XYZ file of C-alpha atoms in Angstrom:
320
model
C 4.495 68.793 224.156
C 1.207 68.463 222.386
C 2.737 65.600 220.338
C 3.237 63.454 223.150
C 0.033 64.552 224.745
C -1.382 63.047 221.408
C 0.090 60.020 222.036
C -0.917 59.297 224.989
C -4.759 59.984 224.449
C -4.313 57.169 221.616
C -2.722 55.110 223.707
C -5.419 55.753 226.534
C -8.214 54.719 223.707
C -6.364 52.170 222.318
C -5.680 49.946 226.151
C -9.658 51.079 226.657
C -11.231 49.380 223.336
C -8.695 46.453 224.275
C -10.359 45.916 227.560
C -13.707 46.286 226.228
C -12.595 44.182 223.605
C -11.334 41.003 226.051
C -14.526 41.618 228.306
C -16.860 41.480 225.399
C -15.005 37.732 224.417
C -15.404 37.023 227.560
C -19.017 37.859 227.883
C -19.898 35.726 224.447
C -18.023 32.748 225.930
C -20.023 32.708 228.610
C -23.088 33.443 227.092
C -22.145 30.972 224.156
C -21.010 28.092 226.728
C -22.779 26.126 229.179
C -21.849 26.621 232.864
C -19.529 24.202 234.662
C -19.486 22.547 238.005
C -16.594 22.096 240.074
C -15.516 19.381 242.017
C -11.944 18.127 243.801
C -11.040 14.586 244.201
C -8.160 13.358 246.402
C -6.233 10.362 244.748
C -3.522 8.505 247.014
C -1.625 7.198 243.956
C 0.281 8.870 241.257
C -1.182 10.717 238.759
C 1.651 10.424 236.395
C 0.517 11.791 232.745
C -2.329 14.055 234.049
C -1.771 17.931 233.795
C -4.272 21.170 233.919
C -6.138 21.003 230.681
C -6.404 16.890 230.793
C -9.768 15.424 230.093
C -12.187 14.609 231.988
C -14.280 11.924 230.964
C -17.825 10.339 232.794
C -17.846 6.280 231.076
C -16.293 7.694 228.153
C -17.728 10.287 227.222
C -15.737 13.543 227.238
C -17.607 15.888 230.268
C -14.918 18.729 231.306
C -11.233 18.891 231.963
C -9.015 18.862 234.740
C -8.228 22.882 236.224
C -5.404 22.267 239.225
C -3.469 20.231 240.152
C -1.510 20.106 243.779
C -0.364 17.987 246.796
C -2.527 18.265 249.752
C -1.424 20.638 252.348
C -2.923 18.583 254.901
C -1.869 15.143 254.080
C 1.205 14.869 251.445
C -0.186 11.249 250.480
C -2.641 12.543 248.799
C -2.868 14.772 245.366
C -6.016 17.301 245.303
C -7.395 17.254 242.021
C -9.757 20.088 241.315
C -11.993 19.404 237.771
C -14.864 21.171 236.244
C -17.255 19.136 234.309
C -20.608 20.245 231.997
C -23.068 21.499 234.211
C -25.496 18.456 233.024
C -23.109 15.795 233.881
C -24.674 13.670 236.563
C -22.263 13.259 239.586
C -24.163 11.724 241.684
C -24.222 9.829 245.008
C -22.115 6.586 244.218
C -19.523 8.228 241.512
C -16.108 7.695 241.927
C -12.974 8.818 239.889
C -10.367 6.885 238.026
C -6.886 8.220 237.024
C -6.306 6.435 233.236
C -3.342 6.106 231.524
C -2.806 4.891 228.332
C 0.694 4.158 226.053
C 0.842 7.358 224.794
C 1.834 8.807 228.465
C -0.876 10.875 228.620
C -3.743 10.493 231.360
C -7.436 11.293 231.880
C -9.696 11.235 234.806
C -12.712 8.688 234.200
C -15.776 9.254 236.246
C -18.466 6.297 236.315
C -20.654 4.751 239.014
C -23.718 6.941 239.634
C -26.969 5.212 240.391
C -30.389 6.003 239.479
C -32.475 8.222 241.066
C -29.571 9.231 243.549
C -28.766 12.924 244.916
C -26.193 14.953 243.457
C -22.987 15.885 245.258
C -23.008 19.162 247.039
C -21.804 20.386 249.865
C -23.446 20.847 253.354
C -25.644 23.997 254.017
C -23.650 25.386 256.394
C -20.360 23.907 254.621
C -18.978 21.487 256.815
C -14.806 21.066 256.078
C -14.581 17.795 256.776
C -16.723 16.983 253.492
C -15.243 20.485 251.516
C -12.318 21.455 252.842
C -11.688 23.583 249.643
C -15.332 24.714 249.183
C -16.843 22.341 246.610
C -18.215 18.834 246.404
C -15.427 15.969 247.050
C -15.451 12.985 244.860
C -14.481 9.488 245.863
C -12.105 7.903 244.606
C -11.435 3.806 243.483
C -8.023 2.025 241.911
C -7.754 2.015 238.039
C -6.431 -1.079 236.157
C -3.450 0.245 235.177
C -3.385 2.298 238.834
C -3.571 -0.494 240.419
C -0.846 -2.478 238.482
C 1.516 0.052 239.351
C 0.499 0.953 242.766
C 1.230 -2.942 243.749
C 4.407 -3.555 241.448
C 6.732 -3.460 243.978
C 4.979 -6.378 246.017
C 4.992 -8.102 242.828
C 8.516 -7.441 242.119
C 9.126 -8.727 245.746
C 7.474 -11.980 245.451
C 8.626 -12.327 242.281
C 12.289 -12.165 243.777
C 11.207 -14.657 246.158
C 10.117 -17.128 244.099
C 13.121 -16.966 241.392
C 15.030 -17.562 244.707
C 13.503 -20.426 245.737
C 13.483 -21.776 242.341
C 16.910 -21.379 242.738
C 17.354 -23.309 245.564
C 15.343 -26.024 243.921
C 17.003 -26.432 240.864
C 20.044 -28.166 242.508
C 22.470 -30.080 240.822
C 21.280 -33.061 243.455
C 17.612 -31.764 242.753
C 17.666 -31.905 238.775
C 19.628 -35.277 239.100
C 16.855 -36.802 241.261
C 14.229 -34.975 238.380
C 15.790 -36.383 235.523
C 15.456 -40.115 237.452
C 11.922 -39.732 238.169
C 11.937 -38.182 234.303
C 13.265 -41.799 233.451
C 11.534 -43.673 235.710
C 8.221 -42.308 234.435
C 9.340 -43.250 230.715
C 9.780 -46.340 232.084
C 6.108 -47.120 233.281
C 5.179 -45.362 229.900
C 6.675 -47.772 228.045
C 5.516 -50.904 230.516
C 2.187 -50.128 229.883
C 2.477 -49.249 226.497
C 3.577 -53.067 225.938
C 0.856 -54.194 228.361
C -1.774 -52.400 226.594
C -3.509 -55.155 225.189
C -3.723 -56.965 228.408
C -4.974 -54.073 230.089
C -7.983 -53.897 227.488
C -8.594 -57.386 227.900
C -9.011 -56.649 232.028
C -10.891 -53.847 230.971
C -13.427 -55.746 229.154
C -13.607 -58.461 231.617
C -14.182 -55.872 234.344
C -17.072 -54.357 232.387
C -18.649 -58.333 232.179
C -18.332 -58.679 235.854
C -19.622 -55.383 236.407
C -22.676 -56.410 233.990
C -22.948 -59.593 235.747
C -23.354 -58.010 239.125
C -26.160 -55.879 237.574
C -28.079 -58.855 236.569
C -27.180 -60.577 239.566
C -28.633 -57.712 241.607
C -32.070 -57.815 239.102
C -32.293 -61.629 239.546
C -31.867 -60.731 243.472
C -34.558 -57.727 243.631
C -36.452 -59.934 241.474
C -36.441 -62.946 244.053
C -37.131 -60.614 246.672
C -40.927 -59.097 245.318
C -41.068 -63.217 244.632
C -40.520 -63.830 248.303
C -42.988 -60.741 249.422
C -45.666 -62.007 247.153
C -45.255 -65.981 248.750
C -45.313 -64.479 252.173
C -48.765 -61.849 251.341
C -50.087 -64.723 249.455
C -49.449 -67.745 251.213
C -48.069 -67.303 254.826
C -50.881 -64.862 255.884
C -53.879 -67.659 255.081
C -51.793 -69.752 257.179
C -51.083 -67.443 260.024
C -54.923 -66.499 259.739
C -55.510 -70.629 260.302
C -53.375 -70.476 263.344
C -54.855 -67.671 264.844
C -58.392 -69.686 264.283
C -57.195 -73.082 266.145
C -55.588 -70.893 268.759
C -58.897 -69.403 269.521
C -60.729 -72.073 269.480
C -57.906 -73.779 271.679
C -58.591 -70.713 274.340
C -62.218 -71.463 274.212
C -62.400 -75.004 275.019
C -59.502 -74.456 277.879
C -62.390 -71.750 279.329
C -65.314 -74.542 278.882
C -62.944 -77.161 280.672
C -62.330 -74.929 283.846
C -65.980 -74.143 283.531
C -66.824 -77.904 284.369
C -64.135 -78.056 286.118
C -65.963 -75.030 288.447
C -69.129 -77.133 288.042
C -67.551 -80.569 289.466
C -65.786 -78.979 292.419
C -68.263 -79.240 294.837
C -69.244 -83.277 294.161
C -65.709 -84.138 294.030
C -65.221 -82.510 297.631
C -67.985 -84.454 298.908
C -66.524 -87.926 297.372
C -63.834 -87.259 298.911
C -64.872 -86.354 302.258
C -67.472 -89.069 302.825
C -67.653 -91.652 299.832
C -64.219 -92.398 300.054
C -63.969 -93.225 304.082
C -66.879 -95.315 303.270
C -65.264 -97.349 300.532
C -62.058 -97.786 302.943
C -64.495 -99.197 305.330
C -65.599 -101.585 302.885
C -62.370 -102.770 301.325
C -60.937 -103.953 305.378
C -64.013 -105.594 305.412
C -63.731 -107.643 302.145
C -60.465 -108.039 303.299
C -61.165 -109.911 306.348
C -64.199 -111.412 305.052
C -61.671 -112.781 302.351
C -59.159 -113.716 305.192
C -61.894 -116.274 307.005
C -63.177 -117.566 303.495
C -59.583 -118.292 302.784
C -58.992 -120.035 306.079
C -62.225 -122.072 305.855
C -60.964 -123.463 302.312
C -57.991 -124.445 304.130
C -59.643 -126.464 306.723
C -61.736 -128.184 304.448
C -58.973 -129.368 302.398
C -56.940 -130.542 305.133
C -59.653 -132.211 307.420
C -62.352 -132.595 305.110
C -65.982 -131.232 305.222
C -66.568 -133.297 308.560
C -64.430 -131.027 310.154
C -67.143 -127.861 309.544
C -70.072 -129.846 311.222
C -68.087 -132.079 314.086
C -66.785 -131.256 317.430
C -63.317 -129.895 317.082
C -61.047 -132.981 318.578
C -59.395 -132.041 321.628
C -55.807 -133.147 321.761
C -54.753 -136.041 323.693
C -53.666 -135.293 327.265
C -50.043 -136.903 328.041
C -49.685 -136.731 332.100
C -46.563 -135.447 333.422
């Protein structure tokens, strides 16, 4: 009875200076290491080749390591993620998270993306669970290369079944019959204008004399046309300046005519009104003054002068 009660006690001491023993590791690993922070991130992709104990890396540099991993009670699309990461790794407003995977099957999580002078992640004072459902800071998350390959490979694998159909369908025997003729018929012009290729140069370099010739033919042209403004500043305007001159002097003797004219209008209204009755007068009587001269002259040279200063002869009276 006292043997076993012997045993015991050791036993006792032994299971005592073991606990003491794991607390006081305990206690100089966390004295020893730095603290962590703790943070869960929600990817809606696979996360084939991560497990607990992956790394956790912030642009490449190894931060912490990945502590659970599980499908989200609230939404099975998505897998919740919880990592811890060095307590001086800055997660801050703008980081997202990146599942990597690499040949070897193995994956990390890559964290990059924080800005400069940005706040740190936390959660809400009072904790809000729309933000931390599980208690601690929620980081966004963004596709990977490789995530991303994978995530749209069966769209790819789609259209590529498409297209390998409709290649298919092109690649008729009546399709790659009318190919291989316009195959030939391209030869064909190949080989026309292989043998024309001489001729062709020759166009060639008569096109590029034209083309020279029009460029002179344009300078001779801009070059006649300063000629032509330079004859009409130099020679035209003297001219049009002589013009203007007679013109003006034109307009002032048409304003000294109807100035005399102004002057004369009250004489020629009295010529007209008594001068010229009075000359009428006159002329009717030259006219019969002329009428009795002319009929005197006529006398006389039928009867003589006698016949001005003698009785006129009566006729001779014939009884009835």
């Amino acid at each position: 009875m006292e043997t076993r009660s012997n045993h015991i006690l050791v036993g006792a001491v032994v299971l005592i200076l073991l606990a003491m023993l794991a607390l006081f590791t305990v206690w100089i690993a966390r004295v020893g290491g730095a603290e962590e922070k703790e943070y869960d991130i929600f990817f809606r992709q696979s996360v084939d080749g991560l497990a607990r104990g992956s790394v956790v890396t912030y642009s490449g540099v190894p931060s912490g390591q990945v502590k659970q991993i599980a499908l989200w009670a609230n939404d099975p699309q998505f897998v919740r993620v919880r990592i811890s990461v060095n307590d001086d790794t800055p997660v801050l407003q703008g980081t997202t998270a990146t599942v990597v995977g690499s040949f070897t099957g193995t994956s990390t999580v890559s964290l990059d993306g924080a800005r400069k002078g940005a706040q740190p992640i936390v959660c809400p004072d009072p904790p809000n669970p729309a933000q931390c459902p599980y208690g601690v800071p929620v980081i966004a998350t963004k596709q990977g290369g490789i995530g991303a390959i994978l995530n749209s490979a069966p769209q790819l694998l789609e259209r590529l079944s498409t297209l390998t159909e409709r290649l298919t369908g092109l690649l008729t025997d009546r399709n790659q019959a009318s190919i291989a003729g316009i195959l030939e018929n391209t030869n064909r012009l190949t080989d026309a204008l292989a043998d024309r290729g001489p001729e062709i140069a020759a166009t060639l370099a008569q096109t590029r004399i034209a083309i020279q010739q029009a460029g002179e033919a344009s300078k001779q042209i801009g070059n006649l046309a300063a000629t032509t403004n330079g004859l009409l500043a130099n020679d035209i305007q003297p001219t049009i300046r002589n013009l203007n001159g007679a013109i003006d002097s034109a307009r002032k003797s048409a304003d000294t005519l109807n100035a005399a004219i102004g002057d004369a209008r009250p004489g020629l209204q009295t010529f007209s009104r008594q001068t010229v009755p009075e000359a009428n007068r006159l002329v009717r009587d030259l006219r019969v003054t002329a009428a009795a001269l002319s009929s005197v002259a006529e006398k006389v040279d039928q009867q003589g002068a006698s016949s001005l200063i003698g009785q006129q002869k009566l006729p001779d009276y014939k009884g009835k």
